[in-house]
Amino acid sequence: MKIAHDDLNRLKSDADTEYLRYSKMDLRIDMARGIPSPQQIDLSMALLDVPLGNDYLSEDGTDSRNYGGQQGLLEARRLFSTLVGVPEDQIVVGGNSSLALMYECLAQAWRYGTPDSPRAWSQEPGGISFICVVPGYDRHFAMCEDFGIRMISVPMLDDGPDMELVKRLVVSDSSIKGIWCVPKYSNPTSTTYSKAVVETLASMPAAARDFRIFWDNAYVVHPLVEVDDSLENIYTQAVRHGHSNRPLIFASTSKMTLPGAGIAELAGSKDNTAWWLKAAALRSVGPDKVNQLRQVRFLRSPEKIKELMEQHRQLLLPKFERVHEVFNRRLGTFGVAQWTRPRGGYFVSLEVLPGTAKRVVELAAQAGVKFATPGSCFPYGIDERDYQLRIAPSYPDILQLTTALEVISVCVAKAAFDHLSAVASVE
Ligand SMILES: Cc1ncc(COP(=O)(O)O)c(C=O)c1O
């Protein structure tokens, strides 16, 4: 971008003055993680009052209070079946965290291999790799790092991952055993994969016959727009193309009900669920079925879930609108930043002047606003262009959020003008 010398000096001096003003306000705002606000959590407090009393048997007669029921209660599996589009007998419902299920799948494949693996993933000569769509979810990348799985970055496009690149990599490199996907309102770009992308993922040839799609459908019922995006069913497509074992589909009620006390599921082919259940029996004598019953009796049906998610939407939408309003007012005319306008999910992806993202975060932290970890949306925490930051507006109240956004905007502008004038002075 090109700004005239005098204009740049003036913009830089204005940004310095503004920054100094906010620095003196002794702010302490932490909005680094995308977690539901107390008001959102309050929507599900009735969950704790669901009377189980003498009514603790599941539909199929399982005593929810006792050991056993490794696959999860029938009614919990049925409820998830309506959300993820996989038959209820091919769903496992576990504890509160879908991330834990993902980790355990990875660990299981690492130790034993999948039903299609020639050997345990840990025993593959030369190691294994995963495709990571960037910018993406830091906790997925952290899991790969934990296991020593190589990460190969593929850019996110408007309709999902760059599939030309994914196809080329997956067909030619047998060390690639998986891909992380957040297919709906993805974290952090809020992208919903198109039908064509889902079909290609399900049908493309893979050099590794045990290639797996880790389909993290964390935002399956989380629109911010009135009409929810529709997502093609990866399982149906995989079956159609003869790759029924390829997708491992995860979801949870964490961001529908109480994040610390939701229920999570893994869905997939019969082979995959049987594989999972075999190892699960070693780990535990069964999941918390009392909570499964409570969750099902609270959420009741897809229609009720929709009503609840509409209440979440009403609480979240003004915050996401505020992000756009403040960024647009503060940064819209300078051309030093751009940001997404999410249709759903929990995040806004902010792109600042390349070379300044770290500095923006540093400046904001010095002014009392903690809002992002630079590089966190990239494997190994490395954003080579130092340009991308994740904004999570859900938790703070609207006043705090507005202040934080004003500070972030000033920091984006200050870092950009400092950078541009430093570059101009050496030219
Ligand atoms: C993409 C994605 N997957 C999973 C999770 C966590 O899900 P759970 O609470 O079910 O472990 C999050 C939470 O932010 C997320 O953004």
Coordinates of C-alpha atoms and ligand atoms in Angstrom, one line a residue:
M1 CA 0.0 0.0 0.0
K2 CA 1.1 3.6 -0.7
I3 CA 0.4 6.5 1.7
A4 CA 1.9 10.0 1.0
H5 CA 4.8 10.9 3.3
D6 CA 3.0 13.8 5.1
D7 CA -0.2 11.7 5.5
L8 CA 1.8 8.8 7.0
N9 CA 3.5 11.1 9.5
R10 CA 0.1 12.5 10.5
L11 CA -1.5 9.1 10.8
K12 CA 1.4 7.8 12.8
S13 CA 1.2 10.7 15.2
D14 CA -2.6 10.3 15.6
A15 CA -2.2 6.6 16.3
D16 CA 0.6 7.3 18.9
T17 CA -1.7 9.8 20.7
E18 CA -4.6 7.4 20.7
Y19 CA -2.5 4.5 21.9
L20 CA -1.1 6.6 24.7
R21 CA -4.6 7.5 25.8
Y22 CA -5.7 3.9 26.0
S23 CA -2.5 2.9 27.7
K24 CA -3.3 5.2 30.6
M25 CA -6.7 3.6 31.2
D26 CA -5.3 0.7 33.2
L27 CA -7.4 -1.8 31.2
R28 CA -7.4 -5.5 32.0
I29 CA -9.4 -7.4 29.4
D30 CA -8.7 -11.0 28.4
M31 CA -10.6 -12.3 25.4
A32 CA -8.0 -14.7 24.1
R33 CA -10.2 -17.8 23.9
G34 CA -13.5 -18.3 22.2
I35 CA -15.7 -19.5 25.1
P36 CA -19.4 -18.9 25.6
S37 CA -20.4 -15.9 27.9
P38 CA -22.1 -16.4 31.2
Q39 CA -25.4 -15.3 29.6
Q40 CA -25.1 -18.1 27.0
I41 CA -24.3 -20.6 29.7
D42 CA -27.4 -19.4 31.7
L43 CA -29.6 -20.6 28.8
S44 CA -28.8 -24.2 29.9
M45 CA -29.0 -23.9 33.6
A46 CA -32.3 -25.9 33.6
L47 CA -30.1 -28.8 32.5
L48 CA -29.0 -29.1 36.1
D49 CA -32.6 -29.3 37.3
V50 CA -33.7 -32.1 34.9
P51 CA -35.3 -34.6 37.4
L52 CA -33.8 -38.0 37.0
G53 CA -35.3 -39.2 40.3
N54 CA -36.7 -42.6 39.7
D55 CA -36.4 -42.2 36.0
Y56 CA -32.8 -43.1 35.4
L57 CA -33.4 -45.9 32.8
S58 CA -32.6 -45.3 29.2
E59 CA -35.1 -46.3 26.5
D60 CA -33.4 -49.6 26.0
G61 CA -33.5 -50.3 29.7
T62 CA -29.8 -49.4 30.5
D63 CA -29.4 -48.2 34.0
S64 CA -27.7 -44.8 33.5
R65 CA -26.3 -44.9 37.1
N66 CA -24.3 -48.0 36.6
Y67 CA -21.2 -49.1 34.8
G68 CA -21.4 -50.2 31.2
G69 CA -23.1 -48.8 28.1
Q70 CA -19.7 -48.2 26.4
Q71 CA -21.3 -46.9 23.2
G72 CA -23.4 -44.3 25.0
L73 CA -27.2 -44.3 25.5
L74 CA -29.4 -45.0 22.5
E75 CA -31.3 -41.7 22.9
A76 CA -28.1 -39.7 23.0
R77 CA -26.8 -41.5 19.9
R78 CA -30.1 -40.9 18.1
L79 CA -30.0 -37.2 18.9
F80 CA -26.5 -36.9 17.5
S81 CA -27.6 -38.9 14.5
T82 CA -30.0 -36.2 13.5
L83 CA -27.1 -33.6 13.7
V84 CA -24.3 -35.5 11.9
G85 CA -26.3 -37.7 9.5
V86 CA -24.8 -41.1 10.5
P87 CA -27.0 -44.0 11.7
E88 CA -27.4 -44.2 15.5
D89 CA -25.7 -47.6 15.7
Q90 CA -22.6 -46.1 14.1
I91 CA -22.2 -43.4 16.8
V92 CA -20.4 -43.5 20.1
V93 CA -21.3 -41.0 22.7
G94 CA -18.6 -40.4 25.3
G95 CA -17.8 -37.7 27.9
N96 CA -17.8 -34.0 27.7
S97 CA -15.1 -33.3 25.1
S98 CA -15.0 -34.0 21.4
L99 CA -11.3 -32.9 21.5
A100 CA -10.6 -35.8 23.9
L101 CA -12.2 -38.2 21.4
M102 CA -10.0 -36.8 18.6
Y103 CA -6.9 -37.2 20.7
E104 CA -7.9 -40.7 21.7
C105 CA -8.5 -41.6 18.0
L106 CA -5.0 -40.3 17.1
A107 CA -3.5 -42.1 20.1
Q108 CA -5.2 -45.4 19.1
A109 CA -4.1 -45.2 15.5
W110 CA -0.6 -44.3 16.8
R111 CA -0.5 -47.4 19.0
Y112 CA -2.4 -49.9 16.9
G113 CA -3.1 -48.4 13.5
T114 CA -6.6 -48.1 12.1
P115 CA -8.7 -51.0 10.8
D116 CA -7.1 -50.3 7.4
S117 CA -3.5 -49.8 8.5
P118 CA -0.7 -52.1 7.6
R119 CA 1.0 -51.2 11.0
A120 CA 0.7 -48.8 13.9
W121 CA 1.1 -45.2 12.8
S122 CA 4.1 -44.9 15.2
Q123 CA 5.8 -47.7 13.4
E124 CA 5.7 -46.2 9.9
P125 CA 9.2 -45.9 8.6
G126 CA 10.0 -42.3 8.0
G127 CA 7.1 -41.0 10.2
I128 CA 3.7 -39.8 9.2
S129 CA 2.1 -36.5 8.2
F130 CA -1.2 -34.7 8.4
I131 CA -2.6 -32.0 6.2
C132 CA -3.5 -28.9 8.2
V133 CA -5.7 -26.3 6.6
V134 CA -4.5 -22.8 7.5
P135 CA -5.4 -20.7 9.2
G136 CA -6.9 -23.4 11.4
Y137 CA -7.5 -24.6 15.0
D138 CA -4.4 -24.5 17.3
R139 CA -5.5 -27.5 19.4
H140 CA -5.5 -29.8 16.3
F141 CA -2.0 -28.7 15.5
A142 CA -0.9 -29.1 19.1
M143 CA -2.0 -32.7 19.0
C144 CA 0.1 -33.4 15.9
E145 CA 3.0 -31.8 17.5
D146 CA 2.5 -33.9 20.6
F147 CA 2.8 -37.1 18.6
G148 CA 5.6 -35.9 16.4
I149 CA 3.3 -36.0 13.3
R150 CA 4.6 -33.8 10.5
M151 CA 2.2 -31.0 9.5
I152 CA 1.7 -29.9 5.9
S153 CA -0.1 -26.6 5.5
V154 CA -2.7 -26.1 2.8
P155 CA -4.5 -22.7 2.5
M156 CA -8.1 -22.3 3.2
L157 CA -10.0 -20.8 0.3
D158 CA -13.5 -19.4 0.2
D159 CA -15.2 -22.7 -0.2
G160 CA -12.9 -24.9 1.9
P161 CA -9.3 -26.2 1.7
D162 CA -7.4 -25.7 -1.6
M163 CA -8.5 -29.1 -3.0
E164 CA -6.2 -29.1 -6.0
L165 CA -3.3 -29.0 -3.6
V166 CA -4.8 -31.5 -1.2
K167 CA -5.5 -34.0 -4.0
R168 CA -2.0 -33.7 -5.3
L169 CA -0.4 -34.2 -1.9
V170 CA -2.7 -37.1 -0.8
V171 CA -2.3 -39.1 -4.0
S172 CA 1.5 -38.9 -4.1
D173 CA 2.6 -39.1 -0.5
S174 CA 1.8 -42.3 1.5
S175 CA 3.1 -40.7 4.7
I176 CA 0.0 -38.5 4.7
K177 CA -2.4 -40.3 7.0
G178 CA -4.9 -37.6 7.7
I179 CA -6.4 -34.1 7.4
W180 CA -7.9 -31.9 10.0
C181 CA -11.2 -30.3 8.9
V182 CA -13.6 -28.0 10.7
P183 CA -16.1 -28.1 7.8
K184 CA -18.8 -25.7 9.0
Y185 CA -18.2 -22.2 10.2
S186 CA -14.6 -23.2 10.6
N187 CA -12.2 -21.9 13.3
P188 CA -11.1 -19.2 12.7
T189 CA -12.3 -18.2 9.1
S190 CA -15.9 -19.3 9.5
T191 CA -15.8 -21.1 6.1
T192 CA -18.4 -23.8 5.3
Y193 CA -17.0 -26.3 2.9
S194 CA -18.9 -26.5 -0.4
K195 CA -20.6 -29.6 -1.7
A196 CA -17.8 -30.0 -4.3
V197 CA -15.1 -29.8 -1.7
V198 CA -16.8 -32.4 0.5
E199 CA -17.3 -34.7 -2.5
T200 CA -13.7 -34.4 -3.5
L201 CA -12.5 -35.2 0.1
A202 CA -14.7 -38.3 0.1
S203 CA -13.7 -39.5 -3.4
M204 CA -10.1 -38.5 -4.0
P205 CA -7.5 -41.3 -4.3
A206 CA -5.1 -41.5 -1.4
A207 CA -1.7 -43.1 -1.4
A208 CA -2.2 -44.2 2.2
R209 CA -5.1 -46.8 2.3
D210 CA -5.7 -45.8 6.0
F211 CA -6.0 -42.1 5.2
R212 CA -8.5 -40.5 7.7
I213 CA -10.5 -37.3 7.6
F214 CA -10.8 -35.9 11.1
W215 CA -14.1 -34.1 10.6
D216 CA -14.5 -31.8 13.6
N217 CA -18.0 -30.5 13.2
A218 CA -17.8 -28.3 16.3
Y219 CA -20.1 -25.7 14.9
V220 CA -22.7 -28.0 13.3
V221 CA -25.7 -25.9 14.7
H222 CA -24.1 -22.6 15.3
P223 CA -25.2 -20.1 12.7
L224 CA -25.0 -16.3 13.2
V225 CA -27.1 -15.7 10.0
E226 CA -30.8 -16.4 9.9
V227 CA -30.5 -19.3 7.5
D228 CA -28.0 -21.9 8.6
D229 CA -25.4 -23.0 6.0
S230 CA -26.0 -26.5 4.7
L231 CA -23.1 -28.9 4.8
E232 CA -22.9 -32.0 2.5
N233 CA -22.9 -35.3 4.4
I234 CA -19.3 -36.5 4.4
Y235 CA -20.2 -40.0 5.5
T236 CA -22.8 -40.6 2.8
Q237 CA -20.3 -39.3 0.2
A238 CA -17.5 -41.5 1.5
V239 CA -19.8 -44.6 1.3
R240 CA -20.8 -43.6 -2.2
H241 CA -17.2 -43.5 -3.3
G242 CA -16.1 -46.7 -1.6
H243 CA -14.2 -45.0 1.3
S244 CA -16.6 -45.5 4.1
N245 CA -13.8 -45.8 6.7
R246 CA -12.3 -42.5 5.7
P247 CA -14.2 -40.0 7.8
L248 CA -14.1 -39.8 11.6
I249 CA -16.9 -37.4 12.5
F250 CA -16.9 -35.5 15.8
A251 CA -19.3 -33.1 17.5
S252 CA -20.4 -32.1 21.0
T253 CA -23.0 -30.2 22.9
S254 CA -20.2 -28.1 24.6
K255 CA -21.2 -24.9 22.8
M256 CA -24.9 -25.7 23.0
T257 CA -25.2 -26.3 26.7
L258 CA -22.6 -26.2 29.5
P259 CA -19.1 -26.3 28.0
G260 CA -17.7 -28.1 31.0
A261 CA -20.5 -30.6 31.1
G262 CA -21.6 -31.4 27.6
I263 CA -21.5 -34.7 25.8
A264 CA -19.4 -35.5 22.7
E265 CA -19.7 -38.1 19.9
L266 CA -17.6 -40.0 17.4
A267 CA -19.5 -41.2 14.3
G268 CA -18.3 -43.2 11.3
S269 CA -18.4 -46.6 9.6
K270 CA -19.2 -49.8 11.6
D271 CA -15.5 -50.8 11.3
N272 CA -14.4 -47.5 12.8
T273 CA -16.9 -47.6 15.7
A274 CA -16.0 -51.2 16.5
W275 CA -12.3 -50.3 16.4
W276 CA -12.9 -47.4 18.8
L277 CA -15.0 -49.5 21.2
K278 CA -12.4 -52.2 21.5
A279 CA -9.8 -49.8 22.8
A280 CA -12.4 -47.8 24.8
A281 CA -13.0 -50.9 26.9
L282 CA -9.4 -50.8 28.1
R283 CA -9.7 -47.2 29.2
S284 CA -13.0 -47.1 31.1
V285 CA -16.0 -49.2 32.2
G286 CA -18.3 -46.8 30.4
P287 CA -19.1 -43.1 30.0
D288 CA -21.1 -40.8 32.3
K289 CA -24.6 -41.9 31.2
V290 CA -26.4 -39.8 33.8
N291 CA -25.2 -36.7 32.1
Q292 CA -26.1 -38.2 28.7
L293 CA -29.7 -38.7 30.0
R294 CA -29.8 -35.2 31.4
Q295 CA -28.6 -33.7 28.1
V296 CA -31.1 -35.6 26.0
R297 CA -34.0 -34.8 28.2
F298 CA -33.0 -31.1 28.2
L299 CA -32.2 -30.8 24.4
R300 CA -35.1 -33.2 23.5
S301 CA -35.2 -32.9 19.7
P302 CA -33.5 -31.2 16.7
E303 CA -36.3 -28.6 16.8
K304 CA -35.5 -27.8 20.5
I305 CA -31.8 -27.6 19.7
K306 CA -32.6 -25.1 17.0
E307 CA -34.6 -22.9 19.4
L308 CA -31.8 -23.0 21.9
M309 CA -29.2 -22.1 19.3
E310 CA -31.4 -19.2 18.1
Q311 CA -31.1 -17.8 21.7
H312 CA -27.4 -18.2 21.5
R313 CA -27.4 -16.4 18.2
Q314 CA -29.3 -13.5 19.6
L315 CA -26.6 -13.1 22.3
L316 CA -23.7 -13.6 19.9
L317 CA -24.8 -11.6 16.9
P318 CA -24.6 -8.1 18.4
K319 CA -21.0 -8.9 19.4
F320 CA -20.0 -10.0 15.9
E321 CA -21.7 -6.9 14.5
R322 CA -19.8 -4.8 16.9
V323 CA -16.5 -6.2 15.6
H324 CA -17.3 -5.2 12.1
E325 CA -18.6 -1.8 13.1
V326 CA -15.5 -0.9 15.2
F327 CA -13.0 -2.3 12.7
N328 CA -14.8 -0.6 9.8
R329 CA -15.0 2.7 11.6
R330 CA -11.4 2.6 12.8
L331 CA -9.6 0.8 10.1
G332 CA -11.9 0.8 7.0
T333 CA -10.2 3.6 5.2
F334 CA -6.5 2.8 5.7
G335 CA -6.2 -0.4 3.8
V336 CA -3.9 -1.9 6.5
A337 CA -6.3 -4.7 7.6
Q338 CA -9.1 -6.9 6.6
W339 CA -11.4 -9.2 8.6
T340 CA -14.0 -11.9 8.0
R341 CA -17.7 -11.4 8.5
P342 CA -18.7 -14.8 9.9
R343 CA -21.9 -16.5 9.0
G344 CA -21.5 -18.7 12.1
G345 CA -19.2 -20.2 14.7
Y346 CA -17.1 -18.3 17.2
F347 CA -14.4 -16.4 15.5
V348 CA -13.4 -13.5 13.3
S349 CA -10.1 -13.8 11.4
L350 CA -8.2 -10.5 11.3
E351 CA -5.5 -10.0 8.7
V352 CA -3.2 -7.1 9.5
L353 CA -0.3 -5.6 7.5
P354 CA 2.2 -8.4 6.9
G355 CA 5.1 -8.2 9.4
T356 CA 3.0 -6.6 12.1
A357 CA 0.8 -9.2 13.8
K358 CA 3.2 -9.9 16.6
R359 CA 3.7 -6.2 17.3
V360 CA -0.1 -5.7 17.3
V361 CA -0.5 -8.3 20.0
E362 CA 2.4 -6.9 22.0
L363 CA 1.0 -3.4 21.9
A364 CA -2.4 -4.5 22.9
A365 CA -1.0 -6.5 25.8
Q366 CA 0.9 -3.5 27.0
A367 CA -2.3 -1.5 26.9
G368 CA -4.1 -4.2 29.0
V369 CA -5.9 -6.2 26.3
K370 CA -5.0 -9.9 25.8
F371 CA -6.8 -11.1 22.7
A372 CA -4.7 -13.4 20.5
T373 CA -1.6 -15.5 20.3
P374 CA 0.3 -14.6 17.1
G375 CA 0.9 -17.6 14.9
S376 CA -1.5 -19.8 16.8
C377 CA -3.6 -20.6 13.8
F378 CA -0.6 -22.2 12.0
P379 CA 1.3 -25.4 12.5
Y380 CA 4.1 -25.1 15.0
G381 CA 2.8 -21.6 15.9
I382 CA 4.6 -20.1 12.9
D383 CA 2.8 -17.5 10.8
E384 CA 5.5 -16.9 8.2
R385 CA 4.0 -13.7 7.0
D386 CA 3.2 -12.5 10.5
Y387 CA -0.2 -11.2 9.4
Q388 CA -3.1 -13.3 10.9
L389 CA -4.9 -12.9 14.3
R390 CA -7.9 -14.6 15.7
I391 CA -10.6 -12.5 17.4
A392 CA -13.0 -14.2 19.8
P393 CA -15.8 -11.8 20.7
S394 CA -18.1 -14.2 22.5
Y395 CA -17.1 -13.9 26.1
P396 CA -16.7 -10.2 27.1
D397 CA -19.8 -8.1 27.6
I398 CA -20.5 -5.6 24.8
L399 CA -18.9 -2.6 26.6
Q400 CA -15.7 -4.4 27.4
L401 CA -15.7 -5.9 23.9
T402 CA -16.1 -2.4 22.4
T403 CA -13.2 -1.0 24.4
A404 CA -11.0 -4.0 23.5
L405 CA -11.8 -3.6 19.8
E406 CA -11.0 0.1 19.9
V407 CA -7.7 -0.8 21.5
I408 CA -7.0 -3.5 19.0
S409 CA -7.8 -1.2 16.1
V410 CA -5.5 1.5 17.4
C411 CA -2.7 -1.1 17.8
V412 CA -3.3 -2.4 14.3
A413 CA -3.1 1.1 12.9
K414 CA -0.1 2.1 15.1
A415 CA 1.9 -1.1 14.2
A416 CA 1.1 -0.6 10.5
F417 CA 2.1 3.1 10.4
D418 CA 5.2 2.5 12.4
H419 CA 6.1 -0.3 10.0
L420 CA 5.4 1.7 6.9
S421 CA 7.4 4.7 8.1
A422 CA 10.3 2.5 9.0
V423 CA 10.2 1.0 5.5
A424 CA 9.9 4.5 4.0
S425 CA 12.9 5.8 5.9
V426 CA 15.2 3.1 4.5
E427 CA 13.9 3.5 0.9
Ligands
LIG1 C1 -12.9 -26.5 16.1 C2 -13.2 -26.8 17.5 N1 -13.2 -28.1 17.8 C3 -13.4 -28.5 19.1 C4 -13.5 -27.6 20.1 C5 -13.7 -28.1 21.5 O1 -14.8 -29.0 21.6 P1 -15.1 -29.8 22.9 O2 -15.6 -28.9 23.9 O3 -16.2 -30.8 22.4 O4 -13.9 -30.6 23.3 C6 -13.5 -26.2 19.8 C7 -13.6 -25.2 20.9 O5 -13.3 -24.1 20.7 C8 -13.3 -25.9 18.5 O6 -13.2 -24.6 18.1

